[in-house]
Amino acid sequence: MHFSPIRTAIIAIVAIVGLLLAIPSFLSKDQLAAWPGFLPHQTVVLGLDLQGGSHLLLQVNKQGIITERVGELRRDARTVLANDNGIGNLITVNAAGNGIEVELTDPTQKAAAVTALATLQNTVSNSMFAVGGVSELEFGETPDGKLTANLTDQGVAERMSSLVAQSMEVIRKRVDELGTTEPQIQRQGTDRVLVQVPGFEDSTRLKDIISRTARLTFHMVYPGLTADQADAQGLPAGTYILPSNDGGRELLYEDVAIGGESLVDSQPSFDSQRGIPVVSFKFDTRGAVTFGQITSANIGKRFAIVLDDQVITAPVIQSAITQGTGQISGSFTTQSANDLAVLLRAGALPASLDIVEERSVDASLGADSIKSGLIAGIVAAVGVLSFMIIAYGLFGVFANVSLILNIVLIFGALSALGATLTLPGIAGIVLTIGMAVDANVLIYEHIREEQRAGRSALQSINAGFSRAWTTIIDSHLTQLIAATVLYFMGSGPVQGFAVTLALGILTSLFTSYTVTLWLVGIWFRARRPKTLKIQHFRFIPDGTKIPFMKISRYVIIFSIVMSILSIGSAYFKGFNLGIDFIGGTAIEIQHVGGPADAGQVRELLDGLGLGEVQVQGFGTPTDVLVRVQAQEGGQDADQVAVTKVREALATQNYEIRRTEAVSGTVSGELAYKGIVAVIVALVAILIYIWVRFEWQFAMAAVTTTTHDIIMTIGLFSITGLEFNLTSIAAVLTLVGLSLNETVVISDRVRENLRKYKKMPLPELIDLSINQTIVRTSLTSFTVFLALVPLVLFGGEVIRSFTIAMTFGMLVGMYSSIIVNGPILINFGLKARADIPEDKNKLKNSEGAQV
């Protein structure tokens, strides 16, 4: 009860720093501008689901890189063989498409050809700091004597990794040109780039600007021969055919006369003579000289401007252009001309990028989500704080002060880390409100036990805090394991939920124990009470002797039947899988001016030829959710489908509030990661409990938790709740919540095993459950108080998540109390004769029973 000045100072410093870090997140822009400059200004970053914006996950097109590199290799091989060494040859691309085959017209030149081809070898590395690199090519010979040069798998992988880094810089320049604020551009794995642009809701335009390669090249048009004639007669050496903007085709020389890398500026402009938007460009000094030489030498010939393998225009050169300037004309609108100018200024992407995941949120929906989260948080906080005062009186006030400080520290930590707060993240904070009082309830119940055992008020407080500490650590760490797995295996909003949950677990360790102990110490030194009146209300009276093990047989049968029903429903009926797991597009729409008509929406969309389209009510009467199956043409076809839906609905005053598009590749990965995450969490917790307890406790805990997971998954299947990425978060959080209850009871069982070595195990487990059931009922109710507002007010987007959490919490309480005990018995748990007996604890416990 005597805190040193240093410990008191630490508590004060942590509280003040946390408050100063948290305050800026609740200030308006004007208030933040007036905030003293020497104080922290960092605020919590709102996720796209809270402020609106666009999210794109792009993947480097591997086959495109291989095809382009093989084309370059073919041209380079022709140059070093024929042009440089006069070696006659016929070069073709191999059947696999990853290399070339060289057939020599004169076999006696093989040795010279091998030497010449060897000069094409290149080493690639994905880092400028890497030593050496890997060989990009491997050379060989076919059985019929053709020389081969093929790309190596390692070389392709290194090139892809290097191109991702280059692509990120180009994307950053393009996004910056749009004038957006605080875009997030991050590398994901070896071949993906994540782009999040808050406040930019036109995902179609953003996607077009980001994903277009924008490779600009200039080629001479092959004279005297059309593309159709070349198809019939055979392509002349060194030529190829490209489509043109007007729907035709052009026969061009493969060699690039000049490339877009020589551009120093490009601007949207207007051709007053023809009255059309154009894009003006300017070359650097070297490019201007080259451009002047080309135009001077080819007056009267056609010169093609090619953008991303499509001929934009192919005018006839009327005169030499020596100023290094020109313009690109085509079927541009004012915006498309501006976007092309942005692309050319930012530079071409070094590789084609495919969009494998797309999410966009309207700002109004983000504002609604914030409102829903705040309402849920306020209702949950008021409910939990009020209940703690009702249940524990003054000690409830101490717990509430710690809880409020805990919330402040969570926001302070989020601000300091620059973390992103998402709607599931708000749910994590609300859930923490319910979970944070668990430690205080555990402490208070231990204090009550010590007082009933005959100890003085001071001894009861000291012993209560001391005995509870180990259990608090165990229960918090099991939840932290689940949150950690969730963070590393999840993505996007789910990671936001994991961050807030983990921060809440860590801060509650500090507030619920240290701060509460400090408050109780101040009060005790001031009042010096002889007795403690801690609990004022409880659902279950003290000293119960409920024979749980006698009814366990019926409970186990019930659980087995329900588990079989859940598994059977999952197998035969399946799940209402969200697009996170099956791919496709989800579009949330809102009717302007009145309730939405799902039947009307279905009729509007049936004739669009989009395959399976699901239409269902979503939240308020004005909202509808449309789910469109993944289109056969990939992401481009998915975007066309979204455009068709948008145009069809616009005729009936429907507005699109949210769009989510996930490719089949990503959906398969998310499903796999979700399964792995649950298994990893269970294994990690099994190892932890095995180390901290006996192996029987670990096996029983994992078996009990698996039972809870099966029951919760059965809920999704039987009720038809949407099973998506946040559902995995619900399951993993359930793992932590369920184990929290199990660990508390198991800790009491282990304690009683030391005290009552001759007591039959069923009686000992009954005793342990009855000793902890008051605490279990109170903590479960506080978590329930926090979860119900999330279900009622949290919003439709996380509805299935919050319902599953609430159901899982109730199932976890049931299994921890009734199911865990029989499993311990079946695993052969028994009293350990080698554990020394603590006589004081035995005496106190016996006194408590009296």
JSON list of N, CA and C in Angstrom, two decimals, residues 155-192:
[
{"chain": "A", "resi": 155, "resn": "GLY", "atom": "N", "xyz": [15.92, -15.17, -62.06]},
{"chain": "A", "resi": 155, "resn": "GLY", "atom": "CA", "xyz": [16.08, -13.87, -62.71]},
{"chain": "A", "resi": 155, "resn": "GLY", "atom": "C", "xyz": [14.75, -13.15, -62.86]},
{"chain": "A", "resi": 156, "resn": "VAL", "atom": "N", "xyz": [13.70, -13.89, -63.23]},
{"chain": "A", "resi": 156, "resn": "VAL", "atom": "CA", "xyz": [12.38, -13.28, -63.36]},
{"chain": "A", "resi": 156, "resn": "VAL", "atom": "C", "xyz": [11.89, -12.77, -62.01]},
{"chain": "A", "resi": 157, "resn": "ALA", "atom": "N", "xyz": [12.10, -13.58, -60.95]},
{"chain": "A", "resi": 157, "resn": "ALA", "atom": "CA", "xyz": [11.66, -13.18, -59.61]},
{"chain": "A", "resi": 157, "resn": "ALA", "atom": "C", "xyz": [12.38, -11.91, -59.15]},
{"chain": "A", "resi": 158, "resn": "GLU", "atom": "N", "xyz": [13.69, -11.84, -59.38]},
{"chain": "A", "resi": 158, "resn": "GLU", "atom": "CA", "xyz": [14.45, -10.65, -58.99]},
{"chain": "A", "resi": 158, "resn": "GLU", "atom": "C", "xyz": [14.02, -9.42, -59.78]},
{"chain": "A", "resi": 159, "resn": "ARG", "atom": "N", "xyz": [13.77, -9.62, -61.06]},
{"chain": "A", "resi": 159, "resn": "ARG", "atom": "CA", "xyz": [13.34, -8.49, -61.90]},
{"chain": "A", "resi": 159, "resn": "ARG", "atom": "C", "xyz": [11.97, -7.99, -61.44]},
{"chain": "A", "resi": 160, "resn": "MET", "atom": "N", "xyz": [11.06, -8.92, -61.10]},
{"chain": "A", "resi": 160, "resn": "MET", "atom": "CA", "xyz": [9.74, -8.52, -60.62]},
{"chain": "A", "resi": 160, "resn": "MET", "atom": "C", "xyz": [9.85, -7.71, -59.34]},
{"chain": "A", "resi": 161, "resn": "SER", "atom": "N", "xyz": [10.69, -8.18, -58.42]},
{"chain": "A", "resi": 161, "resn": "SER", "atom": "CA", "xyz": [10.85, -7.47, -57.15]},
{"chain": "A", "resi": 161, "resn": "SER", "atom": "C", "xyz": [11.42, -6.08, -57.37]},
{"chain": "A", "resi": 162, "resn": "SER", "atom": "N", "xyz": [12.37, -5.97, -58.28]},
{"chain": "A", "resi": 162, "resn": "SER", "atom": "CA", "xyz": [12.96, -4.67, -58.59]},
{"chain": "A", "resi": 162, "resn": "SER", "atom": "C", "xyz": [11.94, -3.74, -59.24]},
{"chain": "A", "resi": 163, "resn": "LEU", "atom": "N", "xyz": [11.10, -4.30, -60.11]},
{"chain": "A", "resi": 163, "resn": "LEU", "atom": "CA", "xyz": [10.11, -3.50, -60.81]},
{"chain": "A", "resi": 163, "resn": "LEU", "atom": "C", "xyz": [9.03, -2.99, -59.86]},
{"chain": "A", "resi": 164, "resn": "VAL", "atom": "N", "xyz": [8.74, -3.74, -58.78]},
{"chain": "A", "resi": 164, "resn": "VAL", "atom": "CA", "xyz": [7.77, -3.28, -57.79]},
{"chain": "A", "resi": 164, "resn": "VAL", "atom": "C", "xyz": [8.25, -1.98, -57.15]},
{"chain": "A", "resi": 165, "resn": "ALA", "atom": "N", "xyz": [9.54, -1.95, -56.77]},
{"chain": "A", "resi": 165, "resn": "ALA", "atom": "CA", "xyz": [10.10, -0.74, -56.15]},
{"chain": "A", "resi": 165, "resn": "ALA", "atom": "C", "xyz": [10.04, 0.44, -57.12]},
{"chain": "A", "resi": 166, "resn": "GLN", "atom": "N", "xyz": [10.36, 0.21, -58.40]},
{"chain": "A", "resi": 166, "resn": "GLN", "atom": "CA", "xyz": [10.29, 1.29, -59.38]},
{"chain": "A", "resi": 166, "resn": "GLN", "atom": "C", "xyz": [8.84, 1.74, -59.60]},
{"chain": "A", "resi": 167, "resn": "SER", "atom": "N", "xyz": [7.94, 0.77, -59.62]},
{"chain": "A", "resi": 167, "resn": "SER", "atom": "CA", "xyz": [6.53, 1.10, -59.85]},
{"chain": "A", "resi": 167, "resn": "SER", "atom": "C", "xyz": [5.97, 1.96, -58.72]},
{"chain": "A", "resi": 168, "resn": "MET", "atom": "N", "xyz": [6.40, 1.70, -57.49]},
{"chain": "A", "resi": 168, "resn": "MET", "atom": "CA", "xyz": [5.93, 2.49, -56.36]},
{"chain": "A", "resi": 168, "resn": "MET", "atom": "C", "xyz": [6.28, 3.96, -56.51]},
{"chain": "A", "resi": 169, "resn": "GLU", "atom": "N", "xyz": [7.47, 4.23, -57.02]},
{"chain": "A", "resi": 169, "resn": "GLU", "atom": "CA", "xyz": [7.87, 5.63, -57.20]},
{"chain": "A", "resi": 169, "resn": "GLU", "atom": "C", "xyz": [7.04, 6.31, -58.29]},
{"chain": "A", "resi": 170, "resn": "VAL", "atom": "N", "xyz": [6.79, 5.58, -59.38]},
{"chain": "A", "resi": 170, "resn": "VAL", "atom": "CA", "xyz": [5.97, 6.14, -60.45]},
{"chain": "A", "resi": 170, "resn": "VAL", "atom": "C", "xyz": [4.55, 6.40, -59.96]},
{"chain": "A", "resi": 171, "resn": "ILE", "atom": "N", "xyz": [4.00, 5.42, -59.21]},
{"chain": "A", "resi": 171, "resn": "ILE", "atom": "CA", "xyz": [2.64, 5.58, -58.68]},
{"chain": "A", "resi": 171, "resn": "ILE", "atom": "C", "xyz": [2.58, 6.77, -57.74]},
{"chain": "A", "resi": 172, "resn": "ARG", "atom": "N", "xyz": [3.60, 6.93, -56.91]},
{"chain": "A", "resi": 172, "resn": "ARG", "atom": "CA", "xyz": [3.62, 8.04, -55.97]},
{"chain": "A", "resi": 172, "resn": "ARG", "atom": "C", "xyz": [3.57, 9.38, -56.72]},
{"chain": "A", "resi": 173, "resn": "LYS", "atom": "N", "xyz": [4.34, 9.48, -57.81]},
{"chain": "A", "resi": 173, "resn": "LYS", "atom": "CA", "xyz": [4.33, 10.72, -58.60]},
{"chain": "A", "resi": 173, "resn": "LYS", "atom": "C", "xyz": [2.96, 10.97, -59.21]},
{"chain": "A", "resi": 174, "resn": "ARG", "atom": "N", "xyz": [2.33, 9.92, -59.71]},
{"chain": "A", "resi": 174, "resn": "ARG", "atom": "CA", "xyz": [1.02, 10.08, -60.35]},
{"chain": "A", "resi": 174, "resn": "ARG", "atom": "C", "xyz": [-0.04, 10.52, -59.33]},
{"chain": "A", "resi": 175, "resn": "VAL", "atom": "N", "xyz": [-0.02, 9.88, -58.15]},
{"chain": "A", "resi": 175, "resn": "VAL", "atom": "CA", "xyz": [-1.01, 10.23, -57.13]},
{"chain": "A", "resi": 175, "resn": "VAL", "atom": "C", "xyz": [-0.79, 11.65, -56.64]},
{"chain": "A", "resi": 176, "resn": "ASP", "atom": "N", "xyz": [0.49, 12.03, -56.48]},
{"chain": "A", "resi": 176, "resn": "ASP", "atom": "CA", "xyz": [0.79, 13.40, -56.05]},
{"chain": "A", "resi": 176, "resn": "ASP", "atom": "C", "xyz": [0.29, 14.42, -57.06]},
{"chain": "A", "resi": 177, "resn": "GLU", "atom": "N", "xyz": [0.32, 14.07, -58.35]},
{"chain": "A", "resi": 177, "resn": "GLU", "atom": "CA", "xyz": [-0.15, 14.99, -59.39]},
{"chain": "A", "resi": 177, "resn": "GLU", "atom": "C", "xyz": [-1.66, 15.25, -59.27]},
{"chain": "A", "resi": 178, "resn": "LEU", "atom": "N", "xyz": [-2.38, 14.33, -58.60]},
{"chain": "A", "resi": 178, "resn": "LEU", "atom": "CA", "xyz": [-3.83, 14.49, -58.46]},
{"chain": "A", "resi": 178, "resn": "LEU", "atom": "C", "xyz": [-4.18, 15.47, -57.36]},
{"chain": "A", "resi": 179, "resn": "GLY", "atom": "N", "xyz": [-3.18, 15.87, -56.56]},
{"chain": "A", "resi": 179, "resn": "GLY", "atom": "CA", "xyz": [-3.42, 16.83, -55.49]},
{"chain": "A", "resi": 179, "resn": "GLY", "atom": "C", "xyz": [-4.07, 16.24, -54.26]},
{"chain": "A", "resi": 180, "resn": "THR", "atom": "N", "xyz": [-3.99, 14.91, -54.08]},
{"chain": "A", "resi": 180, "resn": "THR", "atom": "CA", "xyz": [-4.58, 14.27, -52.90]},
{"chain": "A", "resi": 180, "resn": "THR", "atom": "C", "xyz": [-3.64, 14.43, -51.71]},
{"chain": "A", "resi": 181, "resn": "THR", "atom": "N", "xyz": [-4.21, 14.22, -50.52]},
{"chain": "A", "resi": 181, "resn": "THR", "atom": "CA", "xyz": [-3.43, 14.37, -49.29]},
{"chain": "A", "resi": 181, "resn": "THR", "atom": "C", "xyz": [-3.24, 13.01, -48.63]},
{"chain": "A", "resi": 182, "resn": "GLU", "atom": "N", "xyz": [-2.06, 12.81, -48.10]},
{"chain": "A", "resi": 182, "resn": "GLU", "atom": "CA", "xyz": [-1.71, 11.63, -47.30]},
{"chain": "A", "resi": 182, "resn": "GLU", "atom": "C", "xyz": [-2.03, 10.30, -47.97]},
{"chain": "A", "resi": 183, "resn": "PRO", "atom": "N", "xyz": [-1.64, 10.12, -49.24]},
{"chain": "A", "resi": 183, "resn": "PRO", "atom": "CA", "xyz": [-1.83, 8.78, -49.83]},
{"chain": "A", "resi": 183, "resn": "PRO", "atom": "C", "xyz": [-0.86, 7.79, -49.19]},
{"chain": "A", "resi": 184, "resn": "GLN", "atom": "N", "xyz": [-1.29, 6.55, -49.09]},
{"chain": "A", "resi": 184, "resn": "GLN", "atom": "CA", "xyz": [-0.44, 5.49, -48.55]},
{"chain": "A", "resi": 184, "resn": "GLN", "atom": "C", "xyz": [-0.10, 4.53, -49.68]},
{"chain": "A", "resi": 185, "resn": "ILE", "atom": "N", "xyz": [1.18, 4.40, -49.95]},
{"chain": "A", "resi": 185, "resn": "ILE", "atom": "CA", "xyz": [1.65, 3.50, -51.00]},
{"chain": "A", "resi": 185, "resn": "ILE", "atom": "C", "xyz": [2.65, 2.56, -50.37]},
{"chain": "A", "resi": 186, "resn": "GLN", "atom": "N", "xyz": [2.30, 1.29, -50.26]},
{"chain": "A", "resi": 186, "resn": "GLN", "atom": "CA", "xyz": [3.11, 0.32, -49.54]},
{"chain": "A", "resi": 186, "resn": "GLN", "atom": "C", "xyz": [3.34, -0.92, -50.38]},
{"chain": "A", "resi": 187, "resn": "ARG", "atom": "N", "xyz": [4.47, -1.53, -50.14]},
{"chain": "A", "resi": 187, "resn": "ARG", "atom": "CA", "xyz": [4.78, -2.80, -50.79]},
{"chain": "A", "resi": 187, "resn": "ARG", "atom": "C", "xyz": [4.10, -3.92, -50.03]},
{"chain": "A", "resi": 188, "resn": "GLN", "atom": "N", "xyz": [3.52, -4.87, -50.77]},
{"chain": "A", "resi": 188, "resn": "GLN", "atom": "CA", "xyz": [2.88, -6.03, -50.17]},
{"chain": "A", "resi": 188, "resn": "GLN", "atom": "C", "xyz": [3.52, -7.28, -50.76]},
{"chain": "A", "resi": 189, "resn": "GLY", "atom": "N", "xyz": [4.33, -7.96, -49.96]},
{"chain": "A", "resi": 189, "resn": "GLY", "atom": "CA", "xyz": [4.99, -9.15, -50.47]},
{"chain": "A", "resi": 189, "resn": "GLY", "atom": "C", "xyz": [6.03, -8.80, -51.51]},
{"chain": "A", "resi": 190, "resn": "THR", "atom": "N", "xyz": [6.24, -9.71, -52.46]},
{"chain": "A", "resi": 190, "resn": "THR", "atom": "CA", "xyz": [7.30, -9.52, -53.46]},
{"chain": "A", "resi": 190, "resn": "THR", "atom": "C", "xyz": [6.79, -8.91, -54.76]},
{"chain": "A", "resi": 191, "resn": "ASP", "atom": "N", "xyz": [5.48, -8.99, -55.02]},
{"chain": "A", "resi": 191, "resn": "ASP", "atom": "CA", "xyz": [5.01, -8.57, -56.34]},
{"chain": "A", "resi": 191, "resn": "ASP", "atom": "C", "xyz": [3.76, -7.71, -56.30]},
{"chain": "A", "resi": 192, "resn": "ARG", "atom": "N", "xyz": [3.45, -7.10, -55.12]},
{"chain": "A", "resi": 192, "resn": "ARG", "atom": "CA", "xyz": [2.22, -6.32, -55.03]},
{"chain": "A", "resi": 192, "resn": "ARG", "atom": "C", "xyz": [2.48, -4.95, -54.42]}
]
